[in-house]
Amino acid sequence: MEKINIRTNKRNEIIDITKGIRTLVGNSGVENGICVVFCMHTTAGITINENHDPSVKSDILFSLEKMSPIHKEFRHSEGNSDAHVKASLMGSSLNMIISGGKLVLGQWQGIFFCEFDGPRNREICVEFISR
Amino acid sequence: MEKINIRTNKRNEIIDITKGIRTLVGNSGVENGICVVFCMHTTAGITINENHDPSVKSDILFSLEKMSPIHKEFRHSEGNSDAHVKASLMGSSLNMIISGGKLVLGQWQGIFFCEFDGPRNREICVEFISR
Amino acid sequence: MEKINIRTNKRNEIIDITKGIRTLVGNSGVENGICVVFCMHTTAGITINENHDPSVKSDILFSLEKMSPIHKEFRHSEGNSDAHVKASLMGSSLNMIISGGKLVLGQWQGIFFCEFDGPRNREICVEFISR
């Protein structure tokens, strides 16, 4: 199992981690199999989306903010339940395929760490399974 | 493949199943690999979120209710399309890493079964893959 | 790794791909293990939901449209950020269990490709890991 440390800088932030995951896949020696990326936090998630136009990231954050605002009815004492909801909407883990020693991704796909209660020091774990 | 039976008691309910999954991981004998948890239903889902303050669970249910209400335009005859939507938002499966014979989870992370159309008897399946 | 090509016909469309995945699982020769289904696109996703009443599919699309409309504040030049958001809400990959040579699915569960910016030619990848 490998780990990647991520420093986030804003409360809501989407960070491209594709390059780091690709490097770990290359180092793993797995020719054909799968790669699991797991987020160790409850106010952050992981997703795959477009890595070309950075506006997609800010548009996703804007839309998530509308979907999951801080409701006045929230009872969680830390006051960050909006972030917990967004984390579950994006999900805690990703499942990707490795083929010919490389991560299988579509032309426009990137892997993104989604911070919803930063800035914080975050950690993700990555595991590889050979077919 | 292992199965866990879950009895839910309300229409919307989030139930901590971490302990049961940890036990199955321990019994599996897998030292390093992954664990897949799969929900067999279309009006329930599985997610990972905070297991410390129980208000997080009720806040998530409150927010999902705002996000996915019973729209008057719904056409599904059973009248529970709000629950089908919530199930897809949370997701049907989880992917976790096993390291040193133990499930890898962050300090505040728990595994939750999400009931959106209870009370019902539910079933989840769990499989383990060694690295 | 196997591929499935899908032709979508509307901007928003949910298409049942269960039969194709079941066939690939049968051909894979895997008796016990997991099956990973991966969507190669950033304006489409994959989910599991009810395959019995087709109204569930249209109700899910209706609800997602309410959740993720085209906000006037969006900045992405292609104007399809609503579709990128929906893709991340549904997710890019599915994780299923294979037991006794067959895909483990609940009685009402089907596997659905979710198009949010069609019509387009789409591609999904499928990998199998034996236990």
Short mmCIF file of C-alpha atoms in Angstrom, two decimals:
data_model
loop_
_atom_site.label_atom_id
_atom_site.label_comp_id
_atom_site.label_asym_id
_atom_site.label_seq_id
_atom_site.Cartn_x
_atom_site.Cartn_y
_atom_site.Cartn_z
CA MET A 1 0.00 0.00 0.00
CA GLU A 2 1.27 3.44 -0.92
CA LYS A 3 0.37 6.81 0.58
CA ILE A 4 0.14 10.30 -0.89
CA ASN A 5 0.11 13.38 1.30
CA ILE A 6 -1.84 16.40 0.10
CA ARG A 7 -1.79 19.92 1.50
CA THR A 8 -5.01 21.82 0.74
CA ASN A 9 -5.22 25.60 0.84
CA LYS A 10 -8.90 26.56 0.81
CA ARG A 11 -12.11 25.37 2.46
CA ASN A 12 -13.38 24.00 -0.88
CA GLU A 13 -10.77 22.92 -3.40
CA ILE A 14 -10.40 20.30 -6.12
CA ILE A 15 -6.80 19.15 -6.69
CA ASP A 16 -5.52 17.07 -9.63
CA ILE A 17 -3.63 14.03 -8.32
CA THR A 18 -3.45 12.11 -11.61
CA LYS A 19 0.31 12.46 -12.03
CA GLY A 20 1.08 11.07 -8.58
CA ILE A 21 -1.23 8.09 -9.08
CA ARG A 22 0.25 7.37 -12.52
CA THR A 23 3.73 7.33 -11.00
CA LEU A 24 2.67 4.88 -8.29
CA VAL A 25 1.05 2.63 -10.91
CA GLY A 26 4.28 2.64 -12.92
CA ASN A 27 6.33 1.78 -9.81
CA SER A 28 3.94 -0.99 -8.73
CA GLY A 29 5.06 -3.36 -11.46
CA VAL A 30 1.44 -4.41 -12.05
CA GLU A 31 0.92 -5.10 -15.76
CA ASN A 32 -2.82 -5.90 -15.72
CA GLY A 33 -5.14 -5.46 -12.80
CA ILE A 34 -6.79 -2.72 -10.77
CA CYS A 35 -5.82 0.27 -8.69
CA VAL A 36 -7.79 1.36 -5.63
CA VAL A 37 -7.47 4.93 -4.36
CA PHE A 38 -8.88 5.53 -0.88
CA CYS A 39 -9.45 8.83 0.93
CA MET A 40 -8.79 8.64 4.70
CA HIS A 41 -11.09 11.57 5.62
CA THR A 42 -14.77 12.31 6.18
CA THR A 43 -14.88 15.88 4.87
CA ALA A 44 -13.04 15.16 1.63
CA GLY A 45 -13.64 12.83 -1.29
CA ILE A 46 -12.19 11.60 -4.56
CA THR A 47 -13.67 11.81 -8.05
CA ILE A 48 -12.78 11.52 -11.71
CA ASN A 49 -13.65 14.42 -13.99
CA GLU A 50 -12.30 16.70 -16.72
CA ASN A 51 -8.66 17.74 -16.37
CA HIS A 52 -8.51 20.13 -19.33
CA ASP A 53 -10.46 23.31 -18.50
CA PRO A 54 -9.92 24.35 -14.84
CA SER A 55 -13.36 25.99 -14.88
CA VAL A 56 -14.90 22.52 -14.59
CA LYS A 57 -13.43 22.20 -11.09
CA SER A 58 -14.82 25.55 -9.92
CA ASP A 59 -18.20 24.82 -11.57
CA ILE A 60 -18.41 21.48 -9.72
CA LEU A 61 -17.60 23.20 -6.41
CA PHE A 62 -20.23 25.88 -7.13
CA SER A 63 -22.88 23.29 -7.91
CA LEU A 64 -22.04 21.17 -4.85
CA GLU A 65 -22.34 24.30 -2.69
CA LYS A 66 -25.90 24.84 -4.02
CA MET A 67 -26.75 21.17 -3.50
CA SER A 68 -25.28 20.87 -0.02
CA PRO A 69 -25.42 24.25 1.76
CA ILE A 70 -25.01 24.74 5.52
CA HIS A 71 -28.64 24.10 6.54
CA LYS A 72 -29.68 25.98 9.68
CA GLU A 73 -31.24 22.71 10.89
CA PHE A 74 -27.84 20.96 11.09
CA ARG A 75 -27.01 19.68 14.59
CA HIS A 76 -23.37 18.54 14.23
CA SER A 77 -21.37 20.62 16.71
CA GLU A 78 -18.43 21.18 14.40
CA GLY A 79 -20.67 23.05 11.94
CA ASN A 80 -19.21 21.34 8.87
CA SER A 81 -21.95 18.89 7.95
CA ASP A 82 -22.13 20.44 4.47
CA ALA A 83 -18.61 19.05 3.97
CA HIS A 84 -19.57 15.60 5.28
CA VAL A 85 -22.46 15.48 2.79
CA LYS A 86 -20.24 16.53 -0.12
CA ALA A 87 -17.70 13.86 0.85
CA SER A 88 -20.34 11.14 0.59
CA LEU A 89 -21.66 12.56 -2.69
CA MET A 90 -18.21 12.36 -4.31
CA GLY A 91 -17.25 9.11 -2.56
CA SER A 92 -14.26 7.89 -0.57
CA SER A 93 -12.71 5.51 -3.07
CA LEU A 94 -11.94 5.06 -6.74
CA ASN A 95 -11.49 1.91 -8.67
CA MET A 96 -9.41 2.02 -11.81
CA ILE A 97 -8.11 -0.49 -14.32
CA ILE A 98 -4.41 -1.05 -15.11
CA SER A 99 -3.70 -2.39 -18.60
CA GLY A 100 -0.25 -2.92 -20.11
CA GLY A 101 1.32 -1.38 -17.00
CA LYS A 102 -0.65 1.87 -17.41
CA LEU A 103 -3.69 3.39 -15.77
CA VAL A 104 -6.71 3.27 -18.10
CA LEU A 105 -8.23 6.76 -18.29
CA GLY A 106 -10.28 8.48 -20.96
CA GLN A 107 -8.74 11.32 -22.96
CA TRP A 108 -10.16 14.06 -20.75
CA GLN A 109 -10.20 12.23 -17.42
CA GLY A 110 -8.15 13.24 -14.42
CA ILE A 111 -8.24 12.02 -10.80
CA PHE A 112 -9.19 14.69 -8.30
CA PHE A 113 -8.92 15.02 -4.55
CA CYS A 114 -11.90 17.04 -3.31
CA GLU A 115 -11.34 19.12 -0.17
CA PHE A 116 -14.52 20.38 1.47
CA ASP A 117 -13.26 21.55 4.88
CA GLY A 118 -9.72 22.80 4.37
CA PRO A 119 -7.14 23.99 4.58
CA ARG A 120 -5.78 20.74 6.00
CA ASN A 121 -3.08 18.10 5.62
CA ARG A 122 -4.71 15.10 3.96
CA GLU A 123 -3.69 11.56 3.13
CA ILE A 124 -4.82 9.05 0.53
CA CYS A 125 -3.90 5.38 0.27
CA VAL A 126 -3.37 3.47 -2.97
CA GLU A 127 -3.33 -0.30 -3.49
CA PHE A 128 -2.73 -2.41 -6.61
CA ILE A 129 -4.11 -5.84 -7.41
CA SER A 130 -2.68 -7.90 -10.25
CA ARG A 131 -5.14 -9.87 -12.36
CA MET B 1 -18.26 -14.21 -0.33
CA GLU B 2 -19.81 -13.31 3.03
CA LYS B 3 -23.24 -11.83 3.74
CA ILE B 4 -24.48 -9.48 6.45
CA ASN B 5 -28.18 -9.12 7.22
CA ILE B 6 -29.43 -5.76 8.42
CA ARG B 7 -32.82 -4.91 9.91
CA THR B 8 -33.74 -1.26 9.42
CA ASN B 9 -36.36 0.50 11.52
CA LYS B 10 -37.21 3.79 9.82
CA ARG B 11 -37.84 5.03 6.29
CA ASN B 12 -34.53 6.94 6.33
CA GLU B 13 -31.78 5.60 8.53
CA ILE B 14 -27.98 5.41 8.53
CA ILE B 15 -26.56 2.39 10.36
CA ASP B 16 -22.92 1.85 11.35
CA ILE B 17 -21.73 -1.54 10.03
CA THR B 18 -18.00 -1.01 10.61
CA LYS B 19 -17.67 -3.58 13.38
CA GLY B 20 -19.25 -6.37 11.31
CA ILE B 21 -17.03 -5.62 8.31
CA ARG B 22 -13.89 -5.51 10.50
CA THR B 23 -14.79 -8.93 11.90
CA LEU B 24 -15.22 -10.40 8.41
CA VAL B 25 -11.89 -8.90 7.31
CA GLY B 26 -10.20 -10.50 10.32
CA ASN B 27 -11.80 -13.88 9.56
CA SER B 28 -10.89 -13.70 5.85
CA GLY B 29 -7.21 -14.35 6.46
CA VAL B 30 -6.30 -11.71 3.84
CA GLU B 31 -3.13 -9.91 4.93
CA ASN B 32 -2.86 -7.37 2.11
CA GLY B 33 -5.47 -6.69 -0.52
CA ILE B 34 -8.90 -5.16 -0.88
CA CYS B 35 -12.38 -5.58 0.52
CA VAL B 36 -15.50 -4.98 -1.57
CA VAL B 37 -18.82 -4.27 0.18
CA PHE B 38 -21.88 -4.51 -2.06
CA CYS B 39 -25.48 -3.47 -1.32
CA MET B 40 -28.10 -5.77 -2.88
CA HIS B 41 -30.89 -3.14 -3.00
CA THR B 42 -32.01 -0.21 -5.12
CA THR B 43 -33.44 2.01 -2.38
CA ALA B 44 -30.46 1.74 -0.06
CA GLY B 45 -26.77 2.53 -0.40
CA ILE B 46 -23.42 2.38 1.37
CA THR B 47 -21.09 5.20 2.31
CA ILE B 48 -18.13 6.06 4.50
CA ASN B 49 -18.42 9.02 6.84
CA GLU B 50 -17.84 10.20 10.39
CA ASN B 51 -18.57 7.66 13.13
CA HIS B 52 -17.97 9.92 16.13
CA ASP B 53 -20.83 12.42 16.42
CA PRO B 54 -24.21 10.78 15.61
CA SER B 55 -25.51 14.18 14.46
CA VAL B 56 -23.49 13.75 11.26
CA LYS B 57 -25.79 10.88 10.26
CA SER B 58 -28.97 12.87 10.84
CA ASP B 59 -27.49 15.93 9.11
CA ILE B 60 -26.63 13.81 6.05
CA LEU B 61 -30.17 12.41 5.95
CA PHE B 62 -31.60 15.94 6.30
CA SER B 63 -29.46 17.26 3.46
CA LEU B 64 -30.26 14.29 1.17
CA GLU B 65 -33.96 14.89 1.81
CA LYS B 66 -33.58 18.49 0.59
CA MET B 67 -31.57 17.33 -2.42
CA SER B 68 -33.84 14.49 -3.41
CA PRO B 69 -37.43 15.23 -2.33
CA ILE B 70 -40.51 13.41 -3.64
CA HIS B 71 -41.08 15.49 -6.79
CA LYS B 72 -44.72 15.68 -7.86
CA GLU B 73 -43.53 14.95 -11.41
CA PHE B 74 -42.29 11.45 -10.45
CA ARG B 75 -43.98 8.66 -12.44
CA HIS B 76 -42.70 5.50 -10.68
CA SER B 77 -45.80 3.72 -9.40
CA GLU B 78 -44.26 2.71 -6.09
CA GLY B 79 -43.84 6.37 -5.14
CA ASN B 80 -40.33 5.90 -3.74
CA SER B 81 -38.20 7.42 -6.48
CA ASP B 82 -36.66 9.81 -3.94
CA ALA B 83 -35.15 6.69 -2.33
CA HIS B 84 -33.86 5.35 -5.67
CA VAL B 85 -32.13 8.69 -6.31
CA LYS B 86 -30.53 8.74 -2.84
CA ALA B 87 -29.30 5.17 -3.36
CA SER B 88 -27.46 6.18 -6.54
CA LEU B 89 -26.06 9.33 -4.86
CA MET B 90 -24.50 7.27 -2.04
CA GLY B 91 -23.58 4.33 -4.27
CA SER B 92 -24.03 0.56 -4.14
CA SER B 93 -20.49 -0.53 -3.38
CA LEU B 94 -17.42 0.36 -1.36
CA ASN B 95 -13.86 -0.46 -2.03
CA MET B 96 -11.47 -0.61 0.87
CA ILE B 97 -7.84 -1.55 1.40
CA ILE B 98 -6.66 -4.32 3.76
CA SER B 99 -3.13 -3.85 5.11
CA GLY B 100 -1.44 -6.08 7.69
CA GLY B 101 -4.66 -8.06 8.08
CA LYS B 102 -6.66 -4.95 9.00
CA LEU B 103 -9.09 -2.66 7.23
CA VAL B 104 -7.49 0.69 6.41
CA LEU B 105 -9.77 3.46 7.68
CA GLY B 106 -9.08 7.02 8.78
CA GLN B 107 -9.40 7.95 12.46
CA TRP B 108 -12.98 9.24 12.13
CA GLN B 109 -14.19 6.96 9.35
CA GLY B 110 -16.97 4.43 9.76
CA ILE B 111 -18.83 2.32 7.18
CA PHE B 112 -22.54 3.08 6.95
CA PHE B 113 -25.52 1.29 5.48
CA CYS B 114 -27.98 3.92 4.22
CA GLU B 115 -31.66 2.94 4.29
CA PHE B 116 -33.93 5.21 2.25
CA ASP B 117 -37.15 3.18 2.06
CA GLY B 118 -37.39 1.20 5.29
CA PRO B 119 -38.18 -0.41 7.52
CA ARG B 120 -36.97 -3.53 5.69
CA ASN B 121 -34.73 -6.57 5.96
CA ARG B 122 -31.60 -5.85 3.95
CA GLU B 123 -28.54 -7.77 2.84
CA ILE B 124 -25.01 -6.79 1.90
CA CYS B 125 -22.30 -8.96 0.39
CA VAL B 126 -18.60 -8.72 1.16
CA GLU B 127 -15.70 -10.13 -0.84
CA PHE B 128 -11.94 -10.09 -0.21
CA ILE B 129 -9.13 -10.13 -2.75
CA SER B 130 -5.57 -10.82 -1.71
CA ARG B 131 -2.87 -8.79 -3.38
CA MET C 1 -9.69 -5.94 -20.17
CA GLU C 2 -12.87 -5.87 -22.21
CA LYS C 3 -14.62 -2.90 -23.82
CA ILE C 4 -18.27 -2.14 -24.49
CA ASN C 5 -19.32 0.54 -26.95
CA ILE C 6 -22.54 2.42 -26.30
CA ARG C 7 -24.42 4.75 -28.63
CA THR C 8 -26.56 7.27 -26.74
CA ASN C 9 -29.45 9.11 -28.35
CA LYS C 10 -30.46 11.96 -26.06
CA ARG C 11 -28.71 14.60 -23.94
CA ASN C 12 -29.82 12.81 -20.75
CA GLU C 13 -30.36 9.08 -20.94
CA ILE C 14 -30.00 6.06 -18.68
CA ILE C 15 -29.24 2.80 -20.52
CA ASP C 16 -29.38 -0.72 -19.09
CA ILE C 17 -26.06 -2.51 -19.75
CA THR C 18 -26.60 -5.44 -17.38
CA LYS C 19 -26.90 -8.07 -20.10
CA GLY C 20 -23.61 -7.08 -21.75
CA ILE C 21 -21.75 -7.13 -18.44
CA ARG C 22 -23.24 -10.53 -17.50
CA THR C 23 -22.04 -11.95 -20.83
CA LEU C 24 -18.51 -10.64 -20.26
CA VAL C 25 -18.48 -12.10 -16.74
CA GLY C 26 -19.52 -15.48 -18.14
CA ASN C 27 -16.81 -15.33 -20.80
CA SER C 28 -14.13 -14.28 -18.32
CA GLY C 29 -13.90 -17.69 -16.71
CA VAL C 30 -13.68 -16.08 -13.25
CA GLU C 31 -15.49 -18.28 -10.71
CA ASN C 32 -15.08 -16.11 -7.61
CA GLY C 33 -13.76 -12.58 -7.53
CA ILE C 34 -14.72 -9.08 -8.55
CA CYS C 35 -15.71 -7.19 -11.67
CA VAL C 36 -14.78 -3.54 -12.21
CA VAL C 37 -16.74 -1.46 -14.71
CA PHE C 38 -15.12 1.86 -15.65
CA CYS C 39 -16.60 4.76 -17.64
CA MET C 40 -14.07 6.53 -19.91
CA HIS C 41 -15.92 9.88 -19.98
CA THR C 42 -16.38 12.99 -17.86
CA THR C 43 -19.99 13.81 -18.76
CA ALA C 44 -21.35 10.30 -18.21
CA GLY C 45 -21.38 7.93 -15.26
CA ILE C 46 -22.38 4.45 -14.15
CA THR C 47 -24.79 3.41 -11.44
CA ILE C 48 -26.81 0.47 -10.15
CA ASN C 49 -30.55 0.91 -9.70
CA GLU C 50 -33.93 -0.65 -10.40
CA ASN C 51 -34.30 -2.42 -13.75
CA HIS C 52 -37.99 -3.29 -13.48
CA ASP C 53 -40.06 -0.11 -13.91
CA PRO C 54 -38.57 2.19 -16.60
CA SER C 55 -40.09 5.19 -14.77
CA VAL C 56 -37.32 4.89 -12.19
CA LYS C 57 -34.79 5.89 -14.86
CA SER C 58 -36.76 8.97 -15.92
CA ASP C 59 -37.42 9.92 -12.29
CA ILE C 60 -33.69 9.73 -11.52
CA LEU C 61 -32.92 11.94 -14.53
CA PHE C 62 -35.62 14.42 -13.45
CA SER C 63 -34.25 14.60 -9.92
CA LEU C 64 -30.64 14.99 -11.09
CA GLU C 65 -31.75 17.85 -13.34
CA LYS C 66 -33.23 19.65 -10.32
CA MET C 67 -30.10 18.95 -8.28
CA SER C 68 -27.61 19.94 -10.94
CA PRO C 69 -29.13 22.57 -13.26
CA ILE C 70 -27.13 24.79 -15.64
CA HIS C 71 -26.22 27.55 -13.18
CA LYS C 72 -25.78 30.97 -14.79
CA GLU C 73 -22.59 31.34 -12.73
CA PHE C 74 -20.88 28.43 -14.57
CA ARG C 75 -17.66 29.46 -16.32
CA HIS C 76 -16.76 26.32 -18.32
CA SER C 77 -16.72 27.37 -21.97
CA GLU C 78 -18.42 24.23 -23.26
CA GLY C 79 -21.54 25.04 -21.24
CA ASN C 80 -22.03 21.47 -20.04
CA SER C 81 -20.88 21.71 -16.43
CA ASP C 82 -24.26 20.37 -15.28
CA ALA C 83 -23.27 17.12 -17.01
CA HIS C 84 -19.82 17.07 -15.37
CA VAL C 85 -21.47 17.45 -11.96
CA LYS C 86 -23.96 14.65 -12.64
CA ALA C 87 -21.12 12.39 -13.79
CA SER C 88 -19.32 12.82 -10.46
CA LEU C 89 -22.57 12.31 -8.50
CA MET C 90 -23.18 8.95 -10.18
CA GLY C 91 -19.51 7.98 -10.27
CA SER C 92 -17.10 6.65 -12.89
CA SER C 93 -16.72 3.08 -11.73
CA LEU C 94 -18.60 0.15 -10.29
CA ASN C 95 -17.33 -2.68 -8.23
CA MET C 96 -19.24 -5.93 -8.26
CA ILE C 97 -18.76 -9.39 -6.84
CA ILE C 98 -18.59 -12.59 -8.93
CA SER C 99 -19.67 -15.75 -7.13
CA GLY C 100 -19.98 -19.19 -8.70
CA GLY C 101 -19.17 -17.70 -12.11
CA LYS C 102 -22.05 -15.24 -11.92
CA LEU C 103 -22.42 -11.54 -11.17
CA VAL C 104 -23.96 -11.00 -7.73
CA LEU C 105 -26.89 -8.61 -8.10
CA GLY C 106 -30.05 -8.12 -6.06
CA GLN C 107 -33.41 -9.14 -7.51
CA TRP C 108 -34.26 -5.65 -8.80
CA GLN C 109 -30.75 -4.42 -9.57
CA GLY C 110 -29.54 -3.51 -13.03
CA ILE C 111 -26.34 -1.80 -14.19
CA PHE C 112 -26.92 1.52 -15.94
CA PHE C 113 -24.82 3.74 -18.14
CA CYS C 114 -25.80 7.36 -17.46
CA GLU C 115 -25.44 9.78 -20.38
CA PHE C 116 -25.60 13.45 -19.40
CA ASP C 117 -24.32 15.17 -22.55
CA GLY C 118 -25.39 13.03 -25.48
CA PRO C 119 -26.01 11.94 -28.06
CA ARG C 120 -22.50 10.50 -28.29
CA ASN C 121 -20.51 7.34 -28.88
CA ARG C 122 -19.31 6.11 -25.48
CA GLU C 123 -17.00 3.40 -24.22
CA ILE C 124 -16.75 1.51 -20.95
CA CYS C 125 -13.98 -0.85 -19.82
CA VAL C 126 -14.47 -3.98 -17.77
CA GLU C 127 -11.86 -5.94 -15.82
CA PHE C 128 -12.12 -9.15 -13.77
CA ILE C 129 -10.03 -10.18 -10.79
CA SER C 130 -10.10 -13.73 -9.53
CA ARG C 131 -10.06 -14.21 -5.76
#
